[in-house]
XYZ file of N, CA and C in Angstrom:
468
model
N 4.843 11.338 34.244
C 4.986 11.847 32.937
C 2.749 11.973 32.978
N 2.651 13.047 32.432
C 0.839 13.463 32.791
C 0.367 12.608 31.451
N -0.796 12.039 31.306
C -1.514 12.057 30.298
C -2.272 12.765 29.835
N -1.818 14.320 29.880
C -2.682 15.454 29.231
C -1.402 15.961 28.920
N -1.882 16.251 27.255
C -1.034 17.271 26.557
C -1.614 18.454 26.296
N -0.564 19.384 26.109
C -1.202 20.890 25.889
C -1.410 20.974 24.245
N -2.339 21.851 23.555
C -2.168 22.004 21.792
C -1.134 21.781 21.255
N 0.125 22.761 21.722
C 1.579 22.604 21.122
C 2.192 21.433 21.338
N 2.051 20.461 22.181
C 2.399 19.080 22.516
C 1.973 18.088 21.513
N 0.442 18.796 21.215
C -0.474 17.373 20.283
C -0.094 17.971 18.717
N 0.114 19.150 18.597
C 0.526 19.823 17.184
C 1.770 19.250 16.793
N 2.591 19.427 17.535
C 3.473 18.680 17.395
C 4.410 17.430 17.283
N 3.570 16.488 18.010
C 3.300 15.071 18.027
C 2.818 14.281 16.539
N 1.564 15.352 16.474
C 0.759 14.751 15.300
C 0.953 15.414 14.330
N 1.840 16.494 13.734
C 1.660 17.316 12.725
C 0.724 17.498 12.282
N 0.067 17.987 12.843
C -1.494 19.115 12.690
C -1.502 20.004 13.150
N -1.816 21.102 12.320
C -1.328 22.615 13.453
C -2.336 22.889 14.400
N -2.196 23.567 15.321
C -3.191 24.001 16.265
C -4.378 24.329 15.822
N -4.485 25.215 15.129
C -5.472 25.819 14.364
C -6.240 24.787 13.765
N -5.903 23.671 13.303
C -6.801 22.309 12.887
C -7.140 22.082 14.027
N -6.535 21.554 15.260
C -6.688 21.280 16.446
C -8.018 21.864 17.184
N -7.940 23.086 17.079
C -8.833 23.764 17.530
C -10.412 23.701 16.475
N -10.439 23.560 15.461
C -11.391 23.482 14.044
C -11.769 22.026 14.500
N -10.680 20.707 14.561
C -11.564 19.195 14.898
C -12.083 19.870 16.056
N -11.754 20.115 16.909
C -12.450 20.276 18.333
C -13.974 20.843 18.176
N -14.037 21.860 17.648
C -15.243 22.192 17.264
C -16.412 21.805 16.106
N -15.949 20.844 15.151
C -16.604 19.905 14.616
C -16.750 18.634 15.211
N -16.476 18.769 16.607
C -16.983 17.178 17.591
C -15.538 15.818 17.064
N -14.777 16.129 16.724
C -13.719 15.354 16.258
C -12.678 14.702 16.982
N -12.566 15.700 17.864
C -11.694 15.514 19.127
C -12.194 16.279 20.409
N -11.622 16.150 21.617
C -12.171 16.591 22.361
C -10.705 16.787 23.516
N -11.430 18.154 24.298
C -10.360 18.448 24.959
C -10.987 18.876 26.501
N -9.633 18.739 27.250
C -10.389 19.800 29.047
C -9.909 20.894 28.734
N -10.292 21.760 30.074
C -9.769 22.898 30.200
C -9.234 23.125 31.302
N -7.883 23.465 31.526
C -7.240 24.165 32.521
C -8.419 25.301 33.070
N -7.783 25.684 34.798
C -8.482 26.739 35.070
C -8.352 27.965 34.357
N -7.481 28.213 33.963
C -7.027 29.097 32.941
C -7.627 29.165 31.317
N -8.430 28.153 31.196
C -8.979 27.877 29.533
C -8.244 27.449 28.903
N -6.955 27.095 29.250
C -6.056 26.230 28.109
C -6.535 24.628 27.880
N -6.266 24.419 26.507
C -7.045 22.978 26.304
C -6.075 21.810 27.007
N -6.459 20.992 27.180
C -5.473 19.515 27.623
C -6.060 18.346 26.760
N -5.661 17.734 25.812
C -6.030 16.552 25.223
C -5.368 15.575 25.812
N -6.413 14.344 25.649
C -5.597 12.904 26.732
C -4.413 12.332 25.335
N -4.019 11.942 25.697
C -2.739 11.168 24.997
C -3.245 10.501 23.832
N -4.351 9.896 23.964
C -4.813 9.053 22.981
C -5.736 9.799 21.946
N -5.713 11.240 22.049
C -6.125 11.929 20.919
C -4.676 11.753 19.465
N -3.842 11.296 20.039
C -2.634 10.932 18.915
C -3.319 9.954 17.877
N -3.401 9.121 18.520
C -4.543 7.775 17.301
C -5.551 8.371 16.714
N -6.074 8.945 17.553
C -7.460 9.714 16.777
C -7.310 10.422 15.876
N -6.281 11.314 15.866
C -5.638 12.000 14.755
C -5.342 11.421 13.922
N -4.894 10.612 13.821
C -3.781 9.546 13.003
C -5.052 9.027 11.665
N -5.836 8.366 12.853
C -7.178 8.119 12.281
C -7.863 8.901 11.029
N -7.982 9.993 11.688
C -8.808 11.220 10.560
C -8.025 11.782 9.765
N -6.386 11.521 9.778
C -5.738 11.674 8.518
C -5.611 10.832 7.541
N -5.755 9.363 8.113
C -5.725 7.973 7.404
C -7.309 8.317 6.511
N -8.032 8.399 7.491
C -9.634 9.103 6.648
C -9.607 9.923 5.357
N -8.850 11.240 5.729
C -8.866 12.259 4.975
C -8.050 11.612 3.740
N -7.302 10.810 3.638
C -6.085 10.341 2.707
C -6.841 9.400 1.741
N -8.018 8.617 2.455
C -9.185 8.055 1.485
C -9.824 8.675 0.513
N -10.289 10.052 1.000
C -10.779 11.058 0.379
C -12.032 11.390 1.061
N -12.451 11.425 2.687
C -13.617 11.087 3.308
C -13.670 12.535 3.561
N -14.676 13.074 3.717
C -14.858 14.376 4.427
C -14.748 14.190 6.009
N -14.916 15.522 6.680
C -15.027 15.718 7.823
C -16.003 15.072 8.097
N -17.453 15.654 7.687
C -18.803 14.954 8.143
C -18.566 13.500 8.105
N -17.817 12.896 6.912
C -17.716 11.404 6.974
C -17.098 10.872 8.219
N -15.981 11.457 8.424
C -15.139 10.805 9.586
C -15.339 10.720 10.854
N -16.488 12.606 10.914
C -17.360 12.183 12.340
C -18.443 11.306 12.327
N -19.254 10.896 11.246
C -19.874 9.943 11.435
C -18.847 8.768 11.795
N -18.156 8.278 11.357
C -17.254 6.657 11.498
C -17.153 6.625 12.804
N -16.611 8.077 13.502
C -15.860 7.739 14.846
C -17.066 8.028 15.775
N -18.521 8.471 15.347
C -19.363 8.216 16.397
C -19.816 6.768 16.320
N -19.332 5.860 15.444
C -20.222 4.604 15.803
C -19.455 4.026 16.647
N -18.142 4.478 17.532
C -17.490 3.936 18.425
C -17.851 4.075 19.326
N -18.089 2.944 20.861
C -18.410 3.372 21.909
C -17.873 4.582 22.734
N -18.669 5.107 23.473
C -18.187 6.463 24.009
C -17.125 7.005 23.676
N -17.033 7.439 22.257
C -16.395 8.414 21.602
C -14.774 7.758 21.633
N -14.184 6.681 22.039
C -13.432 6.089 22.272
C -12.234 6.405 21.141
N -11.104 6.107 21.019
C -9.995 6.188 20.014
C -10.200 4.784 19.444
N -10.342 5.038 18.213
C -10.377 3.756 17.227
C -9.175 2.718 17.390
N -9.468 1.403 17.533
C -8.483 0.358 17.487
C -8.212 -0.139 16.322
N -7.093 -0.951 16.176
C -7.206 -1.534 15.209
C -8.261 -2.191 14.065
N -9.027 -3.007 15.118
C -10.252 -3.926 14.903
C -11.085 -2.854 14.383
N -11.390 -1.608 14.628
C -12.467 -0.502 14.316
C -11.763 -0.009 13.082
N -10.635 0.122 13.064
C -9.937 0.303 11.840
C -10.537 -0.378 10.614
N -10.328 -1.621 10.899
C -10.657 -2.577 9.825
C -12.174 -2.919 9.476
N -12.904 -2.603 10.422
C -14.458 -2.642 10.193
C -14.759 -1.370 9.291
N -14.177 -0.202 9.825
C -14.363 0.931 9.550
C -14.217 1.042 7.698
N -12.697 0.932 7.725
C -12.367 1.036 6.648
C -12.720 0.171 5.292
N -13.378 -0.963 6.080
C -13.924 -2.399 5.124
C -14.955 -1.443 3.657
N -15.482 -0.642 4.591
C -16.748 0.119 3.683
C -16.044 0.946 2.344
N -14.566 1.720 2.822
C -14.059 2.617 2.167
C -13.193 1.898 0.805
N -13.020 0.216 0.854
C -12.153 -0.225 -0.223
C -13.111 -0.092 -1.635
N -14.181 0.331 -1.643
C -15.076 0.536 -2.788
C -14.731 1.644 -3.523
N -14.910 2.404 -2.960
C -14.550 4.164 -2.952
C -13.181 3.899 -3.452
N -11.913 3.739 -2.704
C -10.905 3.384 -3.492
C -10.751 2.927 -4.778
N -11.181 1.416 -4.663
C -11.261 1.101 -5.909
C -11.762 1.714 -7.061
N -12.753 2.460 -6.968
C -13.306 3.173 -7.958
C -12.291 4.634 -8.042
N -11.580 5.131 -7.378
C -10.540 6.258 -7.553
C -9.483 5.789 -8.123
N -9.060 4.229 -7.816
C -8.180 3.704 -8.345
C -8.280 3.611 -10.241
N -9.153 2.988 -10.420
C -9.802 2.932 -11.649
C -9.673 4.056 -12.409
N -10.672 5.302 -12.019
C -10.863 6.580 -12.624
C -9.328 7.012 -12.629
N -8.240 6.972 -12.127
C -6.908 7.387 -12.001
C -6.440 6.650 -13.133
N -6.571 5.704 -13.347
C -5.872 4.622 -14.515
C -6.293 5.318 -15.664
N -7.625 5.419 -15.908
C -8.323 5.909 -16.921
C -7.491 7.256 -17.458
N -7.627 8.210 -16.546
C -7.103 9.783 -16.621
C -5.829 9.612 -17.026
N -4.626 8.794 -16.235
C -3.342 8.369 -16.660
C -3.541 8.135 -18.266
N -4.177 6.875 -18.810
C -4.402 6.555 -19.989
C -4.544 7.307 -20.884
N -5.457 8.225 -20.615
C -6.041 9.081 -21.525
C -5.276 10.410 -21.798
N -4.506 10.760 -21.045
C -3.969 12.270 -20.835
C -2.939 12.103 -22.194
N -2.281 11.245 -22.830
C -1.251 11.439 -23.676
C -2.368 11.547 -25.106
N -3.804 10.499 -25.286
C -4.105 10.635 -26.689
C -4.824 12.191 -26.743
N -5.187 12.915 -25.611
C -5.802 14.291 -25.530
C -4.650 15.173 -25.927
N -3.907 15.373 -25.304
C -2.955 16.360 -24.593
C -2.047 16.285 -25.761
N -1.763 15.115 -26.289
C -0.622 14.736 -27.454
C -1.201 15.339 -28.956
N -2.297 15.736 -29.161
C -2.671 16.172 -30.427
C -2.106 17.667 -30.467
N -2.343 18.526 -29.165
C -1.442 19.501 -29.414
C -2.419 20.681 -29.592
N -3.622 20.703 -29.303
C -4.401 21.424 -29.720
C -5.129 22.156 -28.029
N -4.927 21.317 -27.400
C -5.142 21.466 -25.900
C -6.419 22.133 -25.644
N -7.528 22.188 -26.663
C -8.749 22.663 -26.409
C -10.010 21.276 -26.757
N -10.491 21.340 -25.419
C -11.481 20.229 -25.412
C -12.756 21.130 -25.982
N -12.802 22.531 -26.197
C -14.100 22.862 -27.219
C -14.183 22.582 -28.355
N -12.742 22.823 -29.015
C -12.701 22.956 -30.438
C -12.013 21.407 -31.178
N -11.653 20.649 -30.076
C -11.123 19.211 -30.594
C -11.959 18.290 -31.543
N -11.564 18.101 -32.166
C -12.628 17.359 -33.477
C -12.469 15.799 -32.930
N -11.446 15.594 -32.271
C -11.478 14.177 -31.779
C -12.189 13.837 -30.809
N -11.744 14.712 -29.677
C -12.315 14.441 -28.087
C -13.991 14.891 -27.709
N -14.223 16.169 -28.655
C -15.054 16.923 -28.162
C -15.508 17.619 -29.645
N -16.159 16.994 -30.711
C -16.275 17.801 -31.733
C -17.677 18.304 -31.791
N -17.519 19.553 -31.964
C -18.879 20.411 -31.807
C -19.209 20.982 -30.298
N -18.218 20.663 -29.458
C -18.444 20.893 -27.959
C -19.691 20.168 -27.430
N -19.774 18.908 -27.531
C -20.931 18.390 -26.954
C -20.981 18.138 -25.863
N -19.636 17.933 -25.341
C -19.678 18.122 -23.572
C -20.506 19.227 -22.877
N -20.074 20.258 -23.674
C -20.451 21.749 -23.132
C -22.116 21.439 -23.091
N -22.800 20.909 -23.956
C -24.272 20.935 -23.792
C -25.148 20.097 -22.072
N -23.723 19.270 -21.790
C -24.066 18.354 -20.571
C -23.939 19.383 -19.363
N -23.827 20.515 -19.180
C -23.356 21.547 -18.013
C -21.947 21.585 -18.067
N -21.669 22.118 -17.081
C -20.511 22.933 -16.535
C -19.506 21.708 -15.953
N -18.137 22.111 -15.962
C -17.114 20.829 -15.440
C -16.602 19.861 -16.552
N -16.024 19.118 -15.567
C -15.305 18.239 -16.206
C -16.341 17.275 -16.815
N -16.845 17.109 -17.460
C -18.155 16.165 -17.840
C -17.434 14.559 -18.364
N -16.639 14.555 -18.637
C -15.921 13.086 -19.079
C -15.194 12.857 -18.085
N -14.555 13.380 -17.125
C -13.573 13.010 -15.741
C -14.671 12.135 -15.043
N -14.088 10.964 -14.659
C -15.035 10.354 -13.889
C -15.262 10.764 -12.211
N -16.684 10.295 -11.993
C -17.218 10.869 -10.806
C -16.474 10.784 -9.512
N -15.704 9.793 -9.597
C -14.763 9.455 -8.838
C -13.365 10.829 -8.367
N -13.616 11.101 -9.695
C -12.122 12.142 -9.557
C -12.910 13.761 -9.413
N -13.905 13.712 -9.725
C -14.753 15.093 -9.763
C -14.896 15.687 -8.081
N -15.070 14.593 -7.175
C -15.004 15.054 -5.953
C -14.397 16.390 -5.357
N -14.713 17.133 -4.403
C -13.837 18.177 -4.212
C -12.735 17.654 -3.421
N -11.612 17.906 -3.342
C -11.008 17.734 -2.144
C -10.916 18.054 -0.543
N -10.494 17.077 0.135
C -11.164 17.626 1.527
C -10.092 18.820 2.155
N -10.954 19.708 2.414
C -10.317 20.851 2.966
C -9.431 20.751 4.326
N -8.400 21.150 4.487
C -7.412 20.579 5.609
C -6.611 21.863 6.135
N -6.877 21.840 7.063
C -6.571 23.114 7.874
C -4.975 22.834 8.514
N -4.595 21.802 8.037
C -3.175 21.384 8.889
C -2.489 21.877 7.479
N -1.479 22.506 8.027
C -0.510 22.680 6.708
C 1.011 22.543 6.432
């Protein structure tokens, strides 16, 4: 059995679409060698690297943040359990903030929508006189941890 996998084999084994694999390669997150005909061949270790990328995306990291984390590994090697522990330690605060924000959002949903007006512009309880609108566009009272744009994934 070879240590090199085709893009189709990697896509099947990892659950990451071939188009996403090509994109990740272009972004410097994974690397592949080429056959004489130009076909990509990935080392088997790319499967662990893709699992790391998916886990980091689930934490809420952007691809540039993931690339930065992976760049701290010697010679671009695949993350080990020890690497994961070291890198993910810095993400705990981010996760804690997201959890706290989600709890606040959950606990506030029924009080806002429960009145039936469904309008923060006209709501006399939550937003009298549209004071939130004076702060600019967007969800002004939504926790900053929840205002982040979700990571874009080509995997589908």
